[in-house]
C-alpha cells in the first residue's frame, strides 16, 4: 500500500501538469529546493486593484496527507489588506473549514489571486483595515497603494 506522502506526491504531480497546461494569469510558482510540497509563489497586482504594479510573494506548503488537508499559505510580502494579517496569513474559507479533497491547487491559487486583488470587508483578518475599507475607501486605497510601492 502506498504511503500518504507517495499518494500526495502523485496528486501534486498531476496538478502541476494541469497548472503548466493552463497557467493562471498573474500567478507564478517554483518549488523550494525541488521539493514539490513547498512552493514559492507570487501574485501580480491587477491593473484595476490598489495593488497594481506590485508583486506579492507567498509560500504554499502542502501537507503529507494532501489532498485530505489543505495547503498552508503564508504571505512573505507585507500587504495592506483586510484579509491578510501581519503574520502573512490569508483568510480564505477553502483553506480552513470549507476544504474538500476535490479542491485543486489551481482553484486555491485562483481564489488567492481573486482575494488579493479584490479586497472586501467580509470575513476579515484585520477588522480595522476592513472598517477603513468600508467607511473611508479613499484612505484605504491611498494606504494600500503606498504599501504596494514600499513593500511590493
PDB file of C-alpha atoms in Angstrom:
ATOM      1  CA  UNK A   1       0.000   0.000   0.000  1.00  0.00           C
ATOM      2  CA  UNK A   2       1.367   3.436  -0.939  1.00  0.00           C
ATOM      3  CA  UNK A   3       2.179   5.839   1.841  1.00  0.00           C
ATOM      4  CA  UNK A   4       0.157   9.017   2.299  1.00  0.00           C
ATOM      5  CA  UNK A   5       3.054  11.156   1.076  1.00  0.00           C
ATOM      6  CA  UNK A   6       3.505   8.961  -2.049  1.00  0.00           C
ATOM      7  CA  UNK A   7      -0.207   9.352  -2.871  1.00  0.00           C
ATOM      8  CA  UNK A   8       0.045  13.077  -2.188  1.00  0.00           C
ATOM      9  CA  UNK A   9       3.076  13.347  -4.474  1.00  0.00           C
ATOM     10  CA  UNK A  10       1.206  11.655  -7.347  1.00  0.00           C
ATOM     11  CA  UNK A  11      -1.719  14.072  -6.908  1.00  0.00           C
ATOM     12  CA  UNK A  12       0.640  17.085  -6.728  1.00  0.00           C
ATOM     13  CA  UNK A  13       2.460  15.987  -9.908  1.00  0.00           C
ATOM     14  CA  UNK A  14      -0.873  15.680 -11.741  1.00  0.00           C
ATOM     15  CA  UNK A  15      -1.930  19.136 -10.553  1.00  0.00           C
ATOM     16  CA  UNK A  16       1.397  20.673 -11.586  1.00  0.00           C
ATOM     17  CA  UNK A  17       0.893  19.219 -15.070  1.00  0.00           C
ATOM     18  CA  UNK A  18      -2.604  20.780 -15.128  1.00  0.00           C
ATOM     19  CA  UNK A  19      -1.212  24.156 -13.981  1.00  0.00           C
ATOM     20  CA  UNK A  20       1.529  24.026 -16.608  1.00  0.00           C
ATOM     21  CA  UNK A  21      -1.077  23.260 -19.283  1.00  0.00           C
ATOM     22  CA  UNK A  22      -3.431  26.011 -18.034  1.00  0.00           C
ATOM     23  CA  UNK A  23      -1.379  28.731 -16.318  1.00  0.00           C
ATOM     24  CA  UNK A  24      -3.167  31.288 -14.154  1.00  0.00           C
ATOM     25  CA  UNK A  25      -2.558  34.828 -15.362  1.00  0.00           C
ATOM     26  CA  UNK A  26      -0.743  36.888 -12.736  1.00  0.00           C
ATOM     27  CA  UNK A  27       0.475  33.887 -10.699  1.00  0.00           C
ATOM     28  CA  UNK A  28       3.867  32.229 -10.817  1.00  0.00           C
ATOM     29  CA  UNK A  29       5.367  29.469  -8.704  1.00  0.00           C
ATOM     30  CA  UNK A  30       8.532  27.491  -8.224  1.00  0.00           C
ATOM     31  CA  UNK A  31       9.498  24.719  -5.864  1.00  0.00           C
ATOM     32  CA  UNK A  32      11.753  25.336  -2.901  1.00  0.00           C
ATOM     33  CA  UNK A  33      14.843  23.155  -3.365  1.00  0.00           C
ATOM     34  CA  UNK A  34      12.929  20.965  -5.865  1.00  0.00           C
ATOM     35  CA  UNK A  35      10.541  19.906  -3.080  1.00  0.00           C
ATOM     36  CA  UNK A  36       7.066  19.630  -4.631  1.00  0.00           C
ATOM     37  CA  UNK A  37       5.494  20.026  -1.177  1.00  0.00           C
ATOM     38  CA  UNK A  38       6.981  23.544  -0.721  1.00  0.00           C
ATOM     39  CA  UNK A  39       6.212  26.258  -3.242  1.00  0.00           C
ATOM     40  CA  UNK A  40       7.341  29.856  -3.518  1.00  0.00           C
ATOM     41  CA  UNK A  41       4.576  31.727  -5.331  1.00  0.00           C
ATOM     42  CA  UNK A  42       3.915  35.273  -6.450  1.00  0.00           C
ATOM     43  CA  UNK A  43       0.889  37.280  -7.456  1.00  0.00           C
ATOM     44  CA  UNK A  44       0.998  40.367  -9.629  1.00  0.00           C
ATOM     45  CA  UNK A  45      -1.325  43.144  -8.556  1.00  0.00           C
ATOM     46  CA  UNK A  46      -4.104  43.516 -11.130  1.00  0.00           C
ATOM     47  CA  UNK A  47      -4.289  46.737 -13.119  1.00  0.00           C
ATOM     48  CA  UNK A  48      -7.695  47.557 -11.603  1.00  0.00           C
ATOM     49  CA  UNK A  49      -6.696  46.933  -7.975  1.00  0.00           C
ATOM     50  CA  UNK A  50      -4.966  49.110  -5.365  1.00  0.00           C
ATOM     51  CA  UNK A  51      -2.060  46.617  -5.636  1.00  0.00           C
ATOM     52  CA  UNK A  52      -1.347  47.464  -9.293  1.00  0.00           C
ATOM     53  CA  UNK A  53       2.355  47.259 -10.095  1.00  0.00           C
ATOM     54  CA  UNK A  54       3.163  45.156  -7.048  1.00  0.00           C
ATOM     55  CA  UNK A  55       4.410  41.592  -6.813  1.00  0.00           C
ATOM     56  CA  UNK A  56       3.384  39.773  -3.654  1.00  0.00           C
ATOM     57  CA  UNK A  57       5.250  36.644  -2.603  1.00  0.00           C
ATOM     58  CA  UNK A  58       3.789  33.825  -0.549  1.00  0.00           C
ATOM     59  CA  UNK A  59       4.695  30.305   0.485  1.00  0.00           C
ATOM     60  CA  UNK A  60       2.395  27.388  -0.172  1.00  0.00           C
ATOM     61  CA  UNK A  61       3.189  24.313   1.926  1.00  0.00           C
ATOM     62  CA  UNK A  62       1.400  21.085   1.099  1.00  0.00           C
ATOM     63  CA  UNK A  63       0.846  18.600   3.917  1.00  0.00           C
ATOM     64  CA  UNK A  64       1.974  14.980   3.550  1.00  0.00           C
ATOM     65  CA  UNK A  65      -1.681  13.942   3.571  1.00  0.00           C
ATOM     66  CA  UNK A  66      -2.707  16.319   0.769  1.00  0.00           C
ATOM     67  CA  UNK A  67      -5.433  16.463  -0.610  1.00  0.00           C
ATOM     68  CA  UNK A  68      -7.134  15.423   2.619  1.00  0.00           C
ATOM     69  CA  UNK A  69      -5.756  18.500   4.392  1.00  0.00           C
ATOM     70  CA  UNK A  70      -5.447  21.960   2.818  1.00  0.00           C
ATOM     71  CA  UNK A  71      -2.179  23.671   1.975  1.00  0.00           C
ATOM     72  CA  UNK A  72      -0.809  26.290   4.354  1.00  0.00           C
ATOM     73  CA  UNK A  73      -0.371  29.711   2.758  1.00  0.00           C
ATOM     74  CA  UNK A  74       1.838  32.439   4.236  1.00  0.00           C
ATOM     75  CA  UNK A  75       2.492  35.803   2.606  1.00  0.00           C
ATOM     76  CA  UNK A  76       6.105  36.974   2.761  1.00  0.00           C
ATOM     77  CA  UNK A  77       5.346  40.409   1.288  1.00  0.00           C
ATOM     78  CA  UNK A  78       3.656  42.947   3.561  1.00  0.00           C
ATOM     79  CA  UNK A  79       0.290  43.987   2.152  1.00  0.00           C
ATOM     80  CA  UNK A  80      -2.332  46.407   3.450  1.00  0.00           C
ATOM     81  CA  UNK A  81      -5.338  44.140   3.113  1.00  0.00           C
ATOM     82  CA  UNK A  82      -8.367  43.299   5.298  1.00  0.00           C
ATOM     83  CA  UNK A  83      -7.992  39.567   4.586  1.00  0.00           C
ATOM     84  CA  UNK A  84      -4.228  39.180   5.210  1.00  0.00           C
ATOM     85  CA  UNK A  85      -2.755  39.753   8.661  1.00  0.00           C
ATOM     86  CA  UNK A  86       0.686  40.925   9.829  1.00  0.00           C
ATOM     87  CA  UNK A  87       1.889  37.311  10.120  1.00  0.00           C
ATOM     88  CA  UNK A  88       1.058  36.750   6.442  1.00  0.00           C
ATOM     89  CA  UNK A  89      -1.946  34.502   6.996  1.00  0.00           C
ATOM     90  CA  UNK A  90      -4.756  34.866   4.482  1.00  0.00           C
ATOM     91  CA  UNK A  91      -8.395  34.469   5.399  1.00  0.00           C
ATOM     92  CA  UNK A  92      -9.789  32.105   2.766  1.00  0.00           C
ATOM     93  CA  UNK A  93     -12.541  29.643   3.795  1.00  0.00           C
ATOM     94  CA  UNK A  94     -11.362  26.890   1.401  1.00  0.00           C
ATOM     95  CA  UNK A  95      -8.050  26.827   3.281  1.00  0.00           C
ATOM     96  CA  UNK A  96      -9.874  26.279   6.561  1.00  0.00           C
ATOM     97  CA  UNK A  97     -13.302  24.824   7.277  1.00  0.00           C
ATOM     98  CA  UNK A  98     -14.520  24.619   3.644  1.00  0.00           C
ATOM     99  CA  UNK A  99     -11.624  22.451   2.405  1.00  0.00           C
ATOM    100  CA  UNK A 100     -12.554  19.363   0.358  1.00  0.00           C
ATOM    101  CA  UNK A 101     -10.134  16.841  -1.225  1.00  0.00           C
ATOM    102  CA  UNK A 102     -11.649  17.654  -4.629  1.00  0.00           C
ATOM    103  CA  UNK A 103     -10.330  21.243  -4.497  1.00  0.00           C
ATOM    104  CA  UNK A 104      -7.398  21.641  -6.879  1.00  0.00           C
ATOM    105  CA  UNK A 105      -4.255  23.706  -6.446  1.00  0.00           C
ATOM    106  CA  UNK A 106      -5.354  25.742  -9.475  1.00  0.00           C
ATOM    107  CA  UNK A 107      -8.534  26.608  -7.567  1.00  0.00           C
ATOM    108  CA  UNK A 108      -6.531  27.534  -4.455  1.00  0.00           C
ATOM    109  CA  UNK A 109      -4.223  29.813  -6.457  1.00  0.00           C
ATOM    110  CA  UNK A 110      -7.163  31.387  -8.322  1.00  0.00           C
ATOM    111  CA  UNK A 111      -9.031  32.081  -5.066  1.00  0.00           C
ATOM    112  CA  UNK A 112      -5.921  33.650  -3.503  1.00  0.00           C
ATOM    113  CA  UNK A 113      -5.405  35.783  -6.635  1.00  0.00           C
ATOM    114  CA  UNK A 114      -9.035  36.926  -6.508  1.00  0.00           C
ATOM    115  CA  UNK A 115      -8.899  37.634  -2.756  1.00  0.00           C
ATOM    116  CA  UNK A 116      -5.700  39.679  -3.014  1.00  0.00           C
ATOM    117  CA  UNK A 117      -6.870  41.804  -5.939  1.00  0.00           C
ATOM    118  CA  UNK A 118     -10.433  42.333  -4.693  1.00  0.00           C
ATOM    119  CA  UNK A 119     -10.248  43.210  -1.007  1.00  0.00           C
ATOM    120  CA  UNK A 120     -13.583  43.075   0.758  1.00  0.00           C
ATOM    121  CA  UNK A 121     -14.876  43.544   4.265  1.00  0.00           C
ATOM    122  CA  UNK A 122     -16.375  40.039   4.597  1.00  0.00           C
ATOM    123  CA  UNK A 123     -14.632  37.650   6.993  1.00  0.00           C
ATOM    124  CA  UNK A 124     -11.654  39.958   7.690  1.00  0.00           C
ATOM    125  CA  UNK A 125      -8.402  39.025   9.449  1.00  0.00           C
ATOM    126  CA  UNK A 126      -7.773  42.728  10.035  1.00  0.00           C
ATOM    127  CA  UNK A 127     -11.042  44.313  11.288  1.00  0.00           C
ATOM    128  CA  UNK A 128      -9.551  47.835  11.441  1.00  0.00           C
ATOM    129  CA  UNK A 129      -8.498  47.690   7.781  1.00  0.00           C
ATOM    130  CA  UNK A 130     -11.903  46.243   6.836  1.00  0.00           C
ATOM    131  CA  UNK A 131     -13.631  49.084   8.704  1.00  0.00           C
ATOM    132  CA  UNK A 132     -11.492  51.633   6.873  1.00  0.00           C
ATOM    133  CA  UNK A 133     -12.284  50.000   3.501  1.00  0.00           C
ATOM    134  CA  UNK A 134     -15.987  50.135   4.361  1.00  0.00           C
ATOM    135  CA  UNK A 135     -16.093  53.635   5.885  1.00  0.00           C
ATOM    136  CA  UNK A 136     -13.277  55.542   4.139  1.00  0.00           C
ATOM    137  CA  UNK A 137     -12.388  53.771   0.908  1.00  0.00           C
ATOM    138  CA  UNK A 138     -10.229  56.670  -0.327  1.00  0.00           C
ATOM    139  CA  UNK A 139      -7.971  56.425   2.750  1.00  0.00           C
ATOM    140  CA  UNK A 140      -7.812  52.630   2.386  1.00  0.00           C
ATOM    141  CA  UNK A 141      -6.819  52.912  -1.290  1.00  0.00           C
ATOM    142  CA  UNK A 142      -4.152  55.518  -0.511  1.00  0.00           C
ATOM    143  CA  UNK A 143      -2.554  53.342   2.196  1.00  0.00           C
ATOM    144  CA  UNK A 144      -2.817  50.158   0.093  1.00  0.00           C
ATOM    145  CA  UNK A 145      -1.086  51.895  -2.835  1.00  0.00           C
ATOM    146  CA  UNK A 146       1.627  53.326  -0.550  1.00  0.00           C
ATOM    147  CA  UNK A 147       2.338  49.879   0.967  1.00  0.00           C
ATOM    148  CA  UNK A 148       2.426  48.352  -2.519  1.00  0.00           C
ATOM    149  CA  UNK A 149       5.070  50.868  -3.611  1.00  0.00           C
ATOM    150  CA  UNK A 150       7.044  50.406  -0.398  1.00  0.00           C
ATOM    151  CA  UNK A 151       6.942  46.618   0.013  1.00  0.00           C
ATOM    152  CA  UNK A 152       5.927  45.051  -3.309  1.00  0.00           C
TER     153      UNK A 152
END
